[in-house]
Structure formats: structure tokens, C-alpha cells
Tab-separated table of C-alpha atoms in Angstrom:
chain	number	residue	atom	x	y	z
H	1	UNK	CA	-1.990	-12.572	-12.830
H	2	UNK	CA	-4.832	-10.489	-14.566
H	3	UNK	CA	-4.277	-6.742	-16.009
H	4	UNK	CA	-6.214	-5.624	-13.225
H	5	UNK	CA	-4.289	-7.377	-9.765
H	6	UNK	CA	-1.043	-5.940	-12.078
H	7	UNK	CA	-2.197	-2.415	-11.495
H	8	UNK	CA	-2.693	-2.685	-7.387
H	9	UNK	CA	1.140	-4.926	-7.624
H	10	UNK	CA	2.275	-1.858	-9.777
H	11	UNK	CA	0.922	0.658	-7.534
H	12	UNK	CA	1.637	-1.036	-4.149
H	13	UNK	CA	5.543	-1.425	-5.050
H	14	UNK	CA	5.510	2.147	-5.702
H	15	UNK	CA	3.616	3.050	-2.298
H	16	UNK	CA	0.528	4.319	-3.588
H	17	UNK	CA	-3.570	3.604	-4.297
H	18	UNK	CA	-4.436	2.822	-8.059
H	19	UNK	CA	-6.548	6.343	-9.439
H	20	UNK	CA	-9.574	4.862	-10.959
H	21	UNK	CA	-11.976	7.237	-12.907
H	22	UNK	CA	-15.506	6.223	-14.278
H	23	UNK	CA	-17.435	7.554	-17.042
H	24	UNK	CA	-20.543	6.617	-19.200
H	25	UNK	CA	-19.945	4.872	-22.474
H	26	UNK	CA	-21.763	7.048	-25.427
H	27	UNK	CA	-22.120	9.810	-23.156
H	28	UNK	CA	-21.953	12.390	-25.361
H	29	UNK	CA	-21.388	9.506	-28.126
H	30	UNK	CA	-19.162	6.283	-29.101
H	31	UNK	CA	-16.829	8.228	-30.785
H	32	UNK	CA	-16.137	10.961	-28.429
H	33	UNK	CA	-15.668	7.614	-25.243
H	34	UNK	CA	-12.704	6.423	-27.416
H	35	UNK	CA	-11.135	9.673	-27.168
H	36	UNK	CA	-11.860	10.146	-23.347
H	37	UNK	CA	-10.089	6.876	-22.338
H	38	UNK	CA	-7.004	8.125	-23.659
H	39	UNK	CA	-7.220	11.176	-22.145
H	40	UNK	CA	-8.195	9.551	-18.772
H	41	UNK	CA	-5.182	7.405	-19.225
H	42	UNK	CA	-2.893	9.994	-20.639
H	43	UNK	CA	-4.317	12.267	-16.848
H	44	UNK	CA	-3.332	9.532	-15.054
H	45	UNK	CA	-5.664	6.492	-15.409
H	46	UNK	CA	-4.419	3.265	-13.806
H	47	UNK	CA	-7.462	1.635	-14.494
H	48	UNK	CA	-10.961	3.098	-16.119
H	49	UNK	CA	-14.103	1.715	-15.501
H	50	UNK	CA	-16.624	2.262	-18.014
H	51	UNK	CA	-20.688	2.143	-17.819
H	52	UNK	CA	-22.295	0.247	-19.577
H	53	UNK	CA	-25.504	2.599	-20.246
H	54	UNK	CA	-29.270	1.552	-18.574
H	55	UNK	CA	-32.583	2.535	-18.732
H	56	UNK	CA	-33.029	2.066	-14.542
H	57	UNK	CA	-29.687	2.467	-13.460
H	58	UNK	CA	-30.975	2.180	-9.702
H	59	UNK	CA	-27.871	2.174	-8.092
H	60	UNK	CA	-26.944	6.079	-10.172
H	61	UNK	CA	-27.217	9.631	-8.505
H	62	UNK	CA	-28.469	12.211	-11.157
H	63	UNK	CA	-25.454	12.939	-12.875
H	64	UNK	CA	-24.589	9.104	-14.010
H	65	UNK	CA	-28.551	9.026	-14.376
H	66	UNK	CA	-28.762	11.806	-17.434
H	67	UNK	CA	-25.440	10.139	-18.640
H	68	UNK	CA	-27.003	7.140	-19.390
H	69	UNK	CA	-29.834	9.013	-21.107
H	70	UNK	CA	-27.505	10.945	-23.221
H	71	UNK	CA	-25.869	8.302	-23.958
H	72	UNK	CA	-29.076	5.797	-24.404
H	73	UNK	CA	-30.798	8.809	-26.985
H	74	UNK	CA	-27.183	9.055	-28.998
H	75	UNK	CA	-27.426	5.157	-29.987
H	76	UNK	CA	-25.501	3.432	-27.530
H	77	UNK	CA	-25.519	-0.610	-27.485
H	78	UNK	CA	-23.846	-3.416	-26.027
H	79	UNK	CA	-21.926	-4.296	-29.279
H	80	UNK	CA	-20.655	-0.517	-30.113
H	81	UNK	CA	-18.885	-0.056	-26.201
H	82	UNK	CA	-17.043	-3.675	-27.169
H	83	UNK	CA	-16.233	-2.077	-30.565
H	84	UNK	CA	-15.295	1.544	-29.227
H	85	UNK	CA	-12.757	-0.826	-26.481
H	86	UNK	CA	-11.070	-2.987	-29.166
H	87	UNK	CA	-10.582	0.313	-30.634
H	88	UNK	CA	-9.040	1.861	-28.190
H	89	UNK	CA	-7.775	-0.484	-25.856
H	90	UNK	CA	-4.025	-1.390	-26.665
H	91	UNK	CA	-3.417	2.162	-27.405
H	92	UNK	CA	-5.201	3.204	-23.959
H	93	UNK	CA	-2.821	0.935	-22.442
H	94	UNK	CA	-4.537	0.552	-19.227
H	95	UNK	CA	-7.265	-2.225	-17.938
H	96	UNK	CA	-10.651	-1.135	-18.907
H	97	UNK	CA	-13.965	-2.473	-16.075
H	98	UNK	CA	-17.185	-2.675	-17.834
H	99	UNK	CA	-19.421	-1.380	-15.132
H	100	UNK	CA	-23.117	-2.505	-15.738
H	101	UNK	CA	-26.299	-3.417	-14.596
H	102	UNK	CA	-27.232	-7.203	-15.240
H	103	UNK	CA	-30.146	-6.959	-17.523
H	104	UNK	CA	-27.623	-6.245	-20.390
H	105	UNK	CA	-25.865	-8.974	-19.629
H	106	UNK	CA	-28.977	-11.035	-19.337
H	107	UNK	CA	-29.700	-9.611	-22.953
H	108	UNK	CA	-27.080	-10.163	-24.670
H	109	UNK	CA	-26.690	-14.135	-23.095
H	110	UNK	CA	-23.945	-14.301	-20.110
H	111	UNK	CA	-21.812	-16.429	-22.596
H	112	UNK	CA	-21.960	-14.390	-25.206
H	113	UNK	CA	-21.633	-11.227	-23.278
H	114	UNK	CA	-18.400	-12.975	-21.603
H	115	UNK	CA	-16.747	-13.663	-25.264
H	116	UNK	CA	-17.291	-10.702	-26.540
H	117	UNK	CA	-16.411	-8.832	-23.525
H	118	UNK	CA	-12.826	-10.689	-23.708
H	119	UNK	CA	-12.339	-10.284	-27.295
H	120	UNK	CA	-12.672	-7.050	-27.117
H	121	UNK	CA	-10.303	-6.316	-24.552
H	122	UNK	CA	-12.328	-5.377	-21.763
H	123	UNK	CA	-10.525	-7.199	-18.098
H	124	UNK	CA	-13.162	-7.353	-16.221
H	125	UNK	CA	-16.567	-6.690	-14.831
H	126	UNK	CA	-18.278	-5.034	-11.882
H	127	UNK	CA	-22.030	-6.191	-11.938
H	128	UNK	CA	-23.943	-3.456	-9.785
H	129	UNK	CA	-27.107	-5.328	-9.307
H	130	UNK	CA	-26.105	-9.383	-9.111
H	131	UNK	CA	-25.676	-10.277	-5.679
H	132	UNK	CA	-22.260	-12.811	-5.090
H	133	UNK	CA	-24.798	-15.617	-3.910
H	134	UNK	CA	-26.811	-15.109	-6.818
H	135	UNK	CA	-23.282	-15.242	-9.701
H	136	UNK	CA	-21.829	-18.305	-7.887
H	137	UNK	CA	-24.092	-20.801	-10.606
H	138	UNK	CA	-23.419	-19.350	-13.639
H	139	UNK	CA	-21.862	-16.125	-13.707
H	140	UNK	CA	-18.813	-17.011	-12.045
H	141	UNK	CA	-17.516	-19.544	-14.328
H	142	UNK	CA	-18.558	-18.230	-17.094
H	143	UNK	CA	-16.572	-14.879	-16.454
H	144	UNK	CA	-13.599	-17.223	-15.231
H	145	UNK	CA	-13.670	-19.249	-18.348
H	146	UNK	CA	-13.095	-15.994	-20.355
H	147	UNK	CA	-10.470	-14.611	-17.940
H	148	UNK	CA	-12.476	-11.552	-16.716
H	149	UNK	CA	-12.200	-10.389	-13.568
H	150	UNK	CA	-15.336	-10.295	-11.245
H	151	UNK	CA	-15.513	-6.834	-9.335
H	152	UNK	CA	-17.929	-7.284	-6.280
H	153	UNK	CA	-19.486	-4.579	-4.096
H	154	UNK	CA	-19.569	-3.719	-0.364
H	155	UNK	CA	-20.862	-0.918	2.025
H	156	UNK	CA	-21.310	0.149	4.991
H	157	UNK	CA	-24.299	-1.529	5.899
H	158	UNK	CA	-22.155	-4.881	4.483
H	159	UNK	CA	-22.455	-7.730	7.113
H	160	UNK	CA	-19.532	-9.834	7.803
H	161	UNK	CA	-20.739	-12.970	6.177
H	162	UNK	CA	-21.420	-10.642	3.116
H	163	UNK	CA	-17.866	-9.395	3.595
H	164	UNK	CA	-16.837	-12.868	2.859
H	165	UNK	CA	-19.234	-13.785	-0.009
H	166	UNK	CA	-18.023	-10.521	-1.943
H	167	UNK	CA	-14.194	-10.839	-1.473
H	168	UNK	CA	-14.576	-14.507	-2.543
H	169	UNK	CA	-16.851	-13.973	-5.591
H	170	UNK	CA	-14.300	-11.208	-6.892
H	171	UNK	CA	-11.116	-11.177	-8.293
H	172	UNK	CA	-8.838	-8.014	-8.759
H	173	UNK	CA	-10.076	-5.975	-6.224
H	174	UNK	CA	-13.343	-5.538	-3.889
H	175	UNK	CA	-15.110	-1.954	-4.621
H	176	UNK	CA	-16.208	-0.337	-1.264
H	177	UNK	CA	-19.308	2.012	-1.559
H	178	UNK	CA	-18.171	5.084	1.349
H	179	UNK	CA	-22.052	5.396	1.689
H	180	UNK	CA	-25.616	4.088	1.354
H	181	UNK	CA	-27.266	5.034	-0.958
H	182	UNK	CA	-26.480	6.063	-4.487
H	183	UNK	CA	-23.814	7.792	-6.649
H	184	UNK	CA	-22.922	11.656	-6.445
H	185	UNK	CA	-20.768	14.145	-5.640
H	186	UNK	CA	-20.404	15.295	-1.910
H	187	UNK	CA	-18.834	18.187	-0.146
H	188	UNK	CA	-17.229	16.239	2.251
H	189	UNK	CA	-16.429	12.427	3.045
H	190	UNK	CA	-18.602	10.486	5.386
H	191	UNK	CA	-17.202	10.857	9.130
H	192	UNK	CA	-16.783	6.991	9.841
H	193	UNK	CA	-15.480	6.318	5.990
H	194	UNK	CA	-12.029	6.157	7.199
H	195	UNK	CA	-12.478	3.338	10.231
H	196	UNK	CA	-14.929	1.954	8.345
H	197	UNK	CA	-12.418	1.138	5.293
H	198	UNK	CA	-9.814	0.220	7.234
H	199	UNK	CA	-12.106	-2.188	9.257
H	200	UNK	CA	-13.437	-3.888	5.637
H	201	UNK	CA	-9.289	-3.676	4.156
H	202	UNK	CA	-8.674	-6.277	7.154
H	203	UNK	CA	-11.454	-8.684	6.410
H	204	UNK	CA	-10.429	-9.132	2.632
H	205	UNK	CA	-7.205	-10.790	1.151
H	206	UNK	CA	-7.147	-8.465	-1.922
H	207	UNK	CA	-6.885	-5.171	-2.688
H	208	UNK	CA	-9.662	-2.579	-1.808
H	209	UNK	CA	-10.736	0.029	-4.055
H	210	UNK	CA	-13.484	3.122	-2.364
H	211	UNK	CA	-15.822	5.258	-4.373
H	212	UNK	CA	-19.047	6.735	-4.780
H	213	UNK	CA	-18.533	10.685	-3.792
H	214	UNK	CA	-15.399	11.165	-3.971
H	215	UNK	CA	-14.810	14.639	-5.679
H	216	UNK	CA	-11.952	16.693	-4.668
H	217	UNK	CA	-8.154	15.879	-4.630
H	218	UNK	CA	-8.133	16.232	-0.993
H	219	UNK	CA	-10.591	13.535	-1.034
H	220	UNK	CA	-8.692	11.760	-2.912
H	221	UNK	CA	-5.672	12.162	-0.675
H	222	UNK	CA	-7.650	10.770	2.626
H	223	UNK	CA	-8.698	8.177	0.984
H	224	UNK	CA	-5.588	6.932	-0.534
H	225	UNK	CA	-4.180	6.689	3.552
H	226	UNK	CA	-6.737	3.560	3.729
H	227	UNK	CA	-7.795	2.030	0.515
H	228	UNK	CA	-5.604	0.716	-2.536
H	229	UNK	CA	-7.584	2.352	-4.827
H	230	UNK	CA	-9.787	5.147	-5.304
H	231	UNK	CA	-12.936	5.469	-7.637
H	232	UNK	CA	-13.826	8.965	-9.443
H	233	UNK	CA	-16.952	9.320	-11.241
H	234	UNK	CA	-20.157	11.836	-10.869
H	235	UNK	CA	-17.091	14.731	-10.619
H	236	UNK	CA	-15.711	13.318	-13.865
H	237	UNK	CA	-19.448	12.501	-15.885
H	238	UNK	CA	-20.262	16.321	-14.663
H	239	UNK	CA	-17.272	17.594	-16.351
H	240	UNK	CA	-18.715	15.241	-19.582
H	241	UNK	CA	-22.235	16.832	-19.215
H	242	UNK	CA	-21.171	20.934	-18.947
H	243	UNK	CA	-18.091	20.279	-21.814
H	244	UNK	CA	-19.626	17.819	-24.319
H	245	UNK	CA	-19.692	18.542	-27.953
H	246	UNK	CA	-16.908	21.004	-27.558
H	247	UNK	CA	-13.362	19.856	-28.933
H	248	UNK	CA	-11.917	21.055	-25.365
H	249	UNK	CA	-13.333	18.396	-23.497
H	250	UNK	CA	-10.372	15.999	-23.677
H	251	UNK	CA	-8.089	18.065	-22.401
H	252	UNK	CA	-10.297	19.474	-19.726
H	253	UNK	CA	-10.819	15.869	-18.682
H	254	UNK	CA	-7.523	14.842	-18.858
H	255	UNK	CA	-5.814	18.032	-16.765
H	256	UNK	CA	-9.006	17.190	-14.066
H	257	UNK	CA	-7.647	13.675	-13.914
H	258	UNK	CA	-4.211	15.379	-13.234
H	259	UNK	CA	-4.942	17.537	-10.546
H	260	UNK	CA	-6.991	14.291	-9.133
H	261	UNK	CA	-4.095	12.286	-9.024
H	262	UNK	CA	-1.567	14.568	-7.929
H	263	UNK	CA	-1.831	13.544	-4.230
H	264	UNK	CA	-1.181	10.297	-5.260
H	265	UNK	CA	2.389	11.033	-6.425
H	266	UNK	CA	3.566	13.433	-3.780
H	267	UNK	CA	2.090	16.725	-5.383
H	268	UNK	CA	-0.891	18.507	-4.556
């Protein structure tokens, strides 16, 4: 069993969804993302997913858009995220997602990119941009050879048949997108999000992880009733963008992730 399908056994013995926070790698630089995943894991992390940063992330509201510039203008490569992980991983102590775009990965040669990837502790990846019908050739394997974890999207607009092509291609969990369109904080949850999830929970044999707008810990709560997992990330990259460069922003991030994950353990 992989880090990452530990975390949703973990979480469903003890009754609850796995709290999953995003944020941009480099954003505001390398050194200040190795002391954010400990404080995401020390808030309450049970598994981080970290962006890999892209010129036309396509897929980004603003926020995770001037992230990735930030984080783009301060230097940030391929090779310094797997150096900032095998930094930081053992002592984070929770499974780290790369989340990326696939030109990167293109760039840096899928076999390559896999090794490395593994070496440096990373557990898996969530490829925003490579459809399941398009991975089954060569990214598939390639990931499974290196025992990474393959993290596939759905949304609402996600047929049946790609239902099933996503829940087979991926391993550890399926991420559900609660809305068209792209990432960013909302005031409030989309009104079929709820039968909707529960409708996509039934068609896949693994768990099921929701994100994309989910900001408050009330959201978070809902949620939780219908999903294994839940996925924080424009709320969290804001908090980067108004406290970075300032020695606070640890702790602010870290007491954010608290308050987020409250609900999940009876408080709130």
C-alpha cells in the first residue's frame, strides 16, 4: 500500500476525510516552501500537494496564477522542488503530491522526471493537463515502475465513461473539481456539489478527494459529509501572497490550517 491510500485507511478508521492543502513551490522562494510544509503538516496536513510552478498554468484562478509568477521570477526549477522535498520530506512526515502541468514533465524526460521524483521522496503525481487516455502508453508505467501514485481529475461535466478512465488511470485517490472552470476562492459551494459528489463517490472504487474553492471551515465541514478528502488551496496561496517575506508567515499558515481542520476532528 502507497503513503498516499495509507492516509484515506488512516483517516477512514478514524471516521473522517484526509485535510489536503496546496501551495506553490518557490512561492515566495525554495527556502521559505521547506518551511511551509512543516507548518502545513504541523496545522494539520494529512497530505500536501505541491505545484510544480508554470508559465500557462491554464487550469489556475489568479491567485495560483501570480504564485507561479512569484515563484517562476524567484528561480524556481524542476530540480530545486525535488531538492527542497528530500529536504524536508522525512521530517514533514506526511505524503507530498507534485501537482503540475505536463510540459515540465515533458522537459525534464517522463523517466527522468519519474526517478527523480521518487528519489526525492515525492508519492505521487496529479498531472492537470494529461488526459487518462492520453498517460495509458507511457506515463502510466513509467510512474508505476517508480512507485508514484497517479492522481487523475474529474468534474462535473465528467461523463461516465470518463468516470471510468480516471478512477482506473489513478491510484490513491480520484480528485473531484466541485466546478468548471478554474481555481479560486468562492463565497459559497456550488448548489449540486453535494449530489453531485456523492453520485461520482459511487462510481469509483477508491477514495475521493474534492477541491477547487473550497475556503472556509464550514466548507470544509460539508464537504467532509461526502468526500474522503478535501483539497485547500487559493485560501492558503492568498495567505502566501499578503504574508510572504515576513517571519510570521509559518505560523499564520499553520494556525489557518488549524482552524481548517477543526471540523474534521469534532471542533469548530
Amino acid at each position: 500500500m502507497s503513503a498516499i491510500s495509507e492516509v484515506f485507511e488512516r483517516c477512514r478508521r478514524e471516521k473522517r476525510a484526509a485535510f489536503i492543502p496546496y501551495i506553490t513551490a518557490g512561492d515566495p522562494d525554495l527556502e521559505t516552501t521547506g518551511e511551509l510544509l512543516g507548518a502545513l503538516a504541523s496545522g494539520g496536513a494529512d497530505l500536501i500537494e505541491l505545484g510544480v510552478p508554470f508559465s500557462d498554468p491554464i487550469a489556475d484562478g489568479p491567485a495560483n496564477q501570480r504564485a507561479a509568477s512569484r515563484a517562476l521570477a524567484s528561480g524556481t526549477h524542476l530540480s530545486g522542488i525535488f531538492e527542497v522535498v528530500a529536504r524536508h520530506r522525512a521530517a514533514v512526515g506526511v505524503p507530498i503530491l507534485l501537482f503540475t502541468y505536463f510540459n515540465p514533465i515533458h522537459a525534464r524526460g517522463l523517466e527522468r522526471f519519474a526517478e527523480q521524483a521518487r528519489d526525492s521522496g515525492v508519492d505521487g503525481v496529479l498531472c492537470l493537463d494529461l488526459p487518462p487516455e492520453e498517460a495509458e502508453a507511457e506515463y502510466l508505467p513509467v510512474m508505476r515502475k517508480s512507485g508514484l501514485d497517479t492522481i487523475f481529475l474529474l468534474a462535473p461535466t465528467s461523463t461516465r465513461q470518463r468516470i471510468k478512465k480516471a478512477a482506473a488511470a489513478s491510484t490513491g485517490f480520484v480528485y473531484y473539481v466541485s466546478r468548471t472552470g478554474v481555481t479560486g476562492t468562492q463565497g459559497e459551494l456550488p448548489e449540486n456539489l453535494m449530489k453531485e459528489a456523492k453520485a461520482v463517490r459511487r462510481k469509483v472504487k477508491m477514495p475521493l478527494a474534492v477541491g477547487f474553492g473550497v475556503t472556509t471551515p464550514e466548507q470544509v465541514a460539508t464537504i467532509a459529509k461526502v468526500a474522503d478528502g478535501v483539497v485547500v488551496g487559493s485560501a492558503l496561496v492568498r495567505l502566501v501572497e499578503e504574508h510572504g517575506g515576513t517571519p510570521e508567515l509559518p505560523g499564520i499558515l499553520e494556525q489557518r490550517v488549524k482552524e481548517l481542520t477543526a471540523p474534521l476532528h469534532g471542533g469548530g
